[in-house]
Amino acid sequence: MAQAWRCSGLRWSAGGPVLVWDGGRRSALTWGKRVAFGVAEGGVRTCVGARGHACPTRAAVSARSTGARCEECARLDRAHSVAADTIADDPRPYRVYLAWFGPGMVKVGITAEERGSARLLEQGAVCFSWLGVGPLMAARRTEELLRAALGVPDRIPYAGKRAVRAVLPEAAADRAVEVAELHARAVALGGWPESLVREPLRVVDHVEVFGLTGLPGAVGEVGELVAGGVVSGELVAAAGPDLHLATAGGAVVLDTRLMSGWELVPAGGAELTVPVREFKEEAGVQDGLF
């Protein structure tokens, strides 16, 4: 029987996207690389636990869940989340940012200054600019100010992000327009917390980092993994948690968060056999699986 692996998720390093496996093994992903794995026959997707601790019941979780956690572990994980406003005394400085994912899709968010731009890569932001830096609660109040005064959301659905990656403006200057306009409106607002230091507009573009230049339009996305199913394709781009894979039936997007909780095995050159949800609108001993 082939050795099985459990995926801990996709991480972004200085060299690009990396798949991380339980135990710390890493698989660097490069454009043109064949990504191929199967789900163990008879396998069941189980909860990945919370805060570095295994799920005490190894509860079964939905194959379509991107969180891969049971209700109790999800609650525990959320209880220590800055995004959920459950931590108010974090002493670290935080940055407020504006992130652009495509035409009409700009969001405001915060991230710990020490993380640099990792949060933006993890979300698949095509370009972004910092707005300011300061204590956590000042950053949070600024985020709320922009949401209330300018109607800027703090979330952009992944379905929307995936739908436009192949049809983004070609010029970086054109991709930066909405961020620049919103940055100007934001800094002109009154009511900013005094402890938040405003930062000038400097738009950082991730099109080359993500490999989006010349990206073929995707025909659909993997809806879920299933026991005995196979994912196989040539990596053409990656953004956030998503891998864009060229397959015999066209380009398909795989959200790598769907991989967590499954036992995965090598699949050779097999074709894609897991369920794919079509987009409604379109323009031996092995050192890891890859």
Coordinates of C-alpha atoms in Angstrom, one line a residue:
M1 CA 0.0 0.0 0.0
A2 CA 1.3 3.5 -0.9
Q3 CA 2.3 5.7 1.9
A4 CA -0.4 8.2 2.8
W5 CA 0.2 11.9 3.6
R6 CA -2.0 14.5 5.3
C7 CA -1.8 18.1 4.0
S8 CA -1.5 21.0 6.4
G9 CA -2.3 23.6 3.8
L10 CA -0.7 26.0 1.2
R11 CA 1.8 28.5 2.5
W12 CA 3.5 31.4 0.6
S13 CA 7.3 31.7 1.0
A14 CA 9.8 34.0 -0.6
G15 CA 10.2 31.5 -3.4
G16 CA 6.5 31.1 -4.1
P17 CA 3.7 28.7 -3.0
V18 CA 4.5 25.6 -0.9
L19 CA 2.3 22.7 0.2
V20 CA 3.0 21.8 3.8
W21 CA 2.4 18.3 5.1
D22 CA 1.9 17.0 8.7
G23 CA 5.3 16.5 10.2
G24 CA 6.7 19.6 8.5
R25 CA 7.6 18.2 5.0
R26 CA 7.2 20.8 2.3
S27 CA 6.6 20.6 -1.5
A28 CA 7.6 23.7 -3.5
L29 CA 5.2 24.4 -6.3
T30 CA 6.5 25.8 -9.6
W31 CA 4.7 26.7 -12.8
G32 CA 4.5 23.7 -15.2
K33 CA 4.9 21.2 -12.4
R34 CA 2.5 18.2 -12.4
V35 CA 0.3 18.2 -9.3
A36 CA -1.1 14.7 -8.9
F37 CA -2.5 12.9 -5.9
G38 CA -5.3 10.5 -4.9
V39 CA -7.6 10.2 -1.9
A40 CA -7.1 6.9 -0.1
E41 CA -9.7 4.3 -1.0
G42 CA -12.3 4.0 1.8
G43 CA -11.0 7.2 3.4
V44 CA -13.1 9.6 5.5
R45 CA -12.3 13.2 6.0
T46 CA -11.6 14.0 9.7
C47 CA -11.3 17.2 11.7
V48 CA -7.8 18.8 11.7
G49 CA -8.2 20.0 15.3
A50 CA -7.5 23.5 16.6
R51 CA -4.5 25.6 17.7
G52 CA -2.0 22.8 17.0
H53 CA -4.0 20.2 19.0
A54 CA -5.6 17.1 17.4
C55 CA -9.4 16.8 17.5
P56 CA -10.1 14.6 20.6
T57 CA -12.9 12.7 18.7
R58 CA -11.4 12.7 15.2
A59 CA -14.8 13.7 14.1
A60 CA -15.8 13.3 10.4
V61 CA -16.3 16.6 8.6
S62 CA -17.9 17.7 5.3
A63 CA -15.9 17.1 2.1
R64 CA -17.0 20.6 1.0
S65 CA -15.8 22.5 4.1
T66 CA -12.8 24.7 3.6
G67 CA -12.2 24.8 7.3
A68 CA -12.0 21.0 7.8
R69 CA -13.0 21.4 11.5
C70 CA -15.8 20.0 13.6
E71 CA -18.1 22.4 15.3
E72 CA -16.2 22.3 18.7
C73 CA -12.7 22.7 17.2
A74 CA -13.9 25.5 14.9
R75 CA -15.2 27.3 18.1
L76 CA -11.9 26.8 19.8
D77 CA -9.9 28.1 16.8
R78 CA -12.2 31.1 16.5
A79 CA -11.8 31.9 20.2
H80 CA -8.2 32.9 19.5
S81 CA -8.8 34.8 16.3
V82 CA -8.0 38.5 15.7
A83 CA -10.5 38.4 12.8
A84 CA -13.3 37.4 15.2
D85 CA -12.5 40.3 17.6
T86 CA -11.8 38.0 20.4
I87 CA -8.3 39.3 21.1
A88 CA -8.2 42.9 22.3
D89 CA -4.9 43.0 24.2
D90 CA -2.5 41.9 21.5
P91 CA 0.6 44.2 22.0
R92 CA 1.9 43.8 18.5
P93 CA 1.5 46.6 15.9
Y94 CA -1.0 46.0 13.2
R95 CA -1.3 47.4 9.7
V96 CA -4.4 48.4 7.9
Y97 CA -4.5 47.6 4.1
L98 CA -6.6 48.0 1.0
A99 CA -6.5 44.9 -1.2
W100 CA -7.8 44.6 -4.9
F101 CA -8.9 41.3 -6.4
G102 CA -10.4 42.6 -9.6
P103 CA -12.6 45.3 -11.0
G104 CA -15.0 46.5 -8.3
M105 CA -13.5 44.2 -5.7
V106 CA -11.6 46.1 -3.1
K107 CA -11.5 45.2 0.6
V108 CA -10.1 46.7 3.8
G109 CA -8.4 44.5 6.4
I110 CA -5.7 44.3 9.1
T111 CA -2.7 42.1 9.6
A112 CA 0.1 42.0 12.2
E113 CA 3.0 44.1 11.0
E114 CA 5.5 41.3 11.7
R115 CA 3.7 39.2 9.0
G116 CA 4.6 41.6 6.2
S117 CA 2.5 40.9 3.1
A118 CA 1.9 37.2 3.9
R119 CA -1.8 37.8 4.6
L120 CA -2.3 39.5 1.2
L121 CA -0.7 36.5 -0.6
E122 CA -2.8 34.1 1.5
Q123 CA -6.0 35.9 0.4
G124 CA -5.0 36.1 -3.3
A125 CA -4.8 39.9 -3.4
V126 CA -3.8 40.9 -7.0
C127 CA -2.5 44.2 -5.6
F128 CA -2.6 46.2 -2.4
S129 CA -1.4 49.2 -0.4
W130 CA -0.9 49.8 3.2
L131 CA -3.0 52.5 4.8
G132 CA -1.6 52.8 8.3
V133 CA 0.0 51.1 11.3
G134 CA -0.6 51.2 15.0
P135 CA -2.1 49.3 18.0
L136 CA -4.6 46.5 17.2
M137 CA -7.7 48.4 18.4
A138 CA -6.7 51.5 16.5
A139 CA -6.3 49.4 13.4
R140 CA -9.6 47.8 14.0
R141 CA -11.4 51.2 14.5
T142 CA -9.9 52.4 11.2
E143 CA -11.1 49.3 9.4
E144 CA -14.6 50.0 10.8
L145 CA -14.4 53.6 9.8
L146 CA -13.7 52.8 6.2
R147 CA -16.5 50.2 6.1
A148 CA -19.0 52.7 7.6
A149 CA -18.0 55.9 5.7
L150 CA -16.9 54.5 2.4
G151 CA -18.8 51.2 2.2
V152 CA -15.7 49.2 1.8
P153 CA -16.2 45.5 2.6
D154 CA -13.9 43.4 4.8
R155 CA -14.5 40.2 2.8
I156 CA -14.5 39.3 -0.9
P157 CA -16.0 35.9 -1.8
Y158 CA -13.5 33.5 -3.4
A159 CA -16.0 32.8 -6.2
G160 CA -15.7 36.4 -7.3
K161 CA -11.9 36.3 -7.1
R162 CA -11.7 33.2 -9.2
A163 CA -14.1 34.5 -11.9
V164 CA -11.9 37.5 -12.9
R165 CA -8.3 36.2 -12.6
A166 CA -8.1 35.4 -16.3
V167 CA -9.5 38.8 -17.5
L168 CA -7.6 41.3 -15.3
P169 CA -6.3 44.5 -16.9
E170 CA -2.9 43.9 -18.5
A171 CA -1.1 47.0 -17.2
A172 CA -0.1 47.2 -13.5
A173 CA -1.1 50.9 -13.5
D174 CA -4.6 50.0 -14.5
R175 CA -4.8 47.4 -11.8
A176 CA -3.7 50.0 -9.2
V177 CA -6.4 52.6 -10.1
E178 CA -9.1 51.5 -7.6
V179 CA -6.7 51.1 -4.7
A180 CA -5.2 54.6 -5.4
E181 CA -8.6 56.2 -5.6
L182 CA -9.8 54.5 -2.4
H183 CA -6.6 55.3 -0.6
A184 CA -7.0 59.0 -1.3
R185 CA -10.6 59.0 -0.1
A186 CA -9.6 57.0 3.1
V187 CA -6.8 59.4 4.2
A188 CA -9.1 62.4 3.6
L189 CA -11.6 61.1 6.2
G190 CA -11.8 62.5 9.6
G191 CA -12.0 60.4 12.7
W192 CA -8.9 58.4 12.3
P193 CA -7.5 57.1 15.7
E194 CA -4.6 59.3 16.8
S195 CA -2.4 56.3 17.5
L196 CA -2.6 55.1 13.9
V197 CA 0.3 56.3 11.7
R198 CA -0.9 56.8 8.2
E199 CA 1.2 55.3 5.4
P200 CA 1.6 56.7 1.8
L201 CA 0.2 55.0 -1.2
R202 CA 2.6 52.3 -2.5
V203 CA 0.8 49.7 -4.6
V204 CA 2.3 46.3 -4.6
D205 CA 1.3 44.1 -7.5
H206 CA 1.2 40.2 -7.3
V207 CA 0.3 39.3 -10.9
E208 CA 3.8 37.9 -11.6
V209 CA 4.1 36.3 -8.2
F210 CA 0.8 34.4 -8.8
G211 CA 1.6 33.6 -12.4
L212 CA -1.5 35.3 -13.7
T213 CA -0.1 36.7 -16.9
G214 CA -1.8 34.9 -19.8
L215 CA -3.8 32.8 -17.5
P216 CA -6.4 30.6 -19.3
G217 CA -10.0 31.0 -18.2
A218 CA -11.0 28.2 -15.8
V219 CA -13.9 25.9 -16.8
G220 CA -14.7 25.1 -13.1
E221 CA -13.5 24.4 -9.7
V222 CA -13.1 21.2 -7.6
G223 CA -16.2 21.0 -5.5
E224 CA -14.9 18.4 -3.1
L225 CA -12.5 15.5 -2.7
V226 CA -13.9 11.9 -2.5
A227 CA -12.5 8.6 -1.3
G228 CA -10.7 7.0 -4.3
G229 CA -10.8 10.2 -6.3
V230 CA -7.8 11.7 -8.1
V231 CA -6.6 15.3 -8.7
S232 CA -4.1 15.7 -11.6
G233 CA -3.1 18.6 -13.7
E234 CA -0.2 21.0 -14.7
L235 CA 0.2 24.0 -12.4
V236 CA -0.3 27.2 -14.4
A237 CA -0.9 29.7 -11.6
A238 CA -1.6 30.0 -7.8
A239 CA -3.3 32.7 -5.8
G240 CA -4.3 32.6 -2.2
P241 CA -5.2 29.0 -1.4
D242 CA -6.1 28.2 -5.0
L243 CA -4.1 26.2 -7.6
H244 CA -5.0 26.7 -11.3
L245 CA -4.4 23.3 -13.0
A246 CA -4.4 22.6 -16.7
T247 CA -6.3 19.3 -17.3
A248 CA -7.5 17.5 -20.4
G249 CA -10.9 19.1 -19.9
G250 CA -9.6 22.6 -19.5
A251 CA -8.2 24.7 -16.6
V252 CA -9.6 23.8 -13.2
V253 CA -9.2 25.6 -9.8
L254 CA -8.4 23.6 -6.7
D255 CA -8.9 25.2 -3.4
T256 CA -6.1 23.5 -1.4
R257 CA -8.1 23.9 1.8
L258 CA -10.2 21.0 0.6
M259 CA -7.2 18.7 0.9
S260 CA -6.9 19.0 4.7
G261 CA -8.3 16.2 6.8
W262 CA -7.9 13.5 4.0
E263 CA -5.3 10.8 3.7
L264 CA -3.6 11.4 0.3
V265 CA -1.6 9.1 -1.8
P266 CA 0.5 9.3 -5.0
A267 CA -1.5 9.2 -8.2
G268 CA 1.1 9.1 -11.1
G269 CA -0.3 10.6 -14.3
A270 CA -4.0 9.8 -13.8
E271 CA -6.7 12.2 -14.9
L272 CA -9.0 14.3 -12.7
T273 CA -11.8 12.2 -11.3
V274 CA -13.1 14.2 -8.4
P275 CA -16.3 16.3 -8.7
V276 CA -15.9 19.6 -10.6
R277 CA -18.4 22.4 -10.3
E278 CA -18.6 24.2 -13.6
F279 CA -18.5 28.0 -13.5
K280 CA -21.8 29.5 -14.6
E281 CA -20.1 32.4 -16.4
E282 CA -16.9 32.0 -18.3
A283 CA -14.7 34.1 -20.5
G284 CA 8.2 3.6 -4.1
V285 CA 9.7 5.6 -1.0
Q286 CA 8.7 9.0 -1.9
D287 CA 9.9 12.4 -0.6
G288 CA 6.4 13.8 -0.3
L289 CA 3.7 13.6 -2.9
F290 CA 5.4 16.0 -5.3

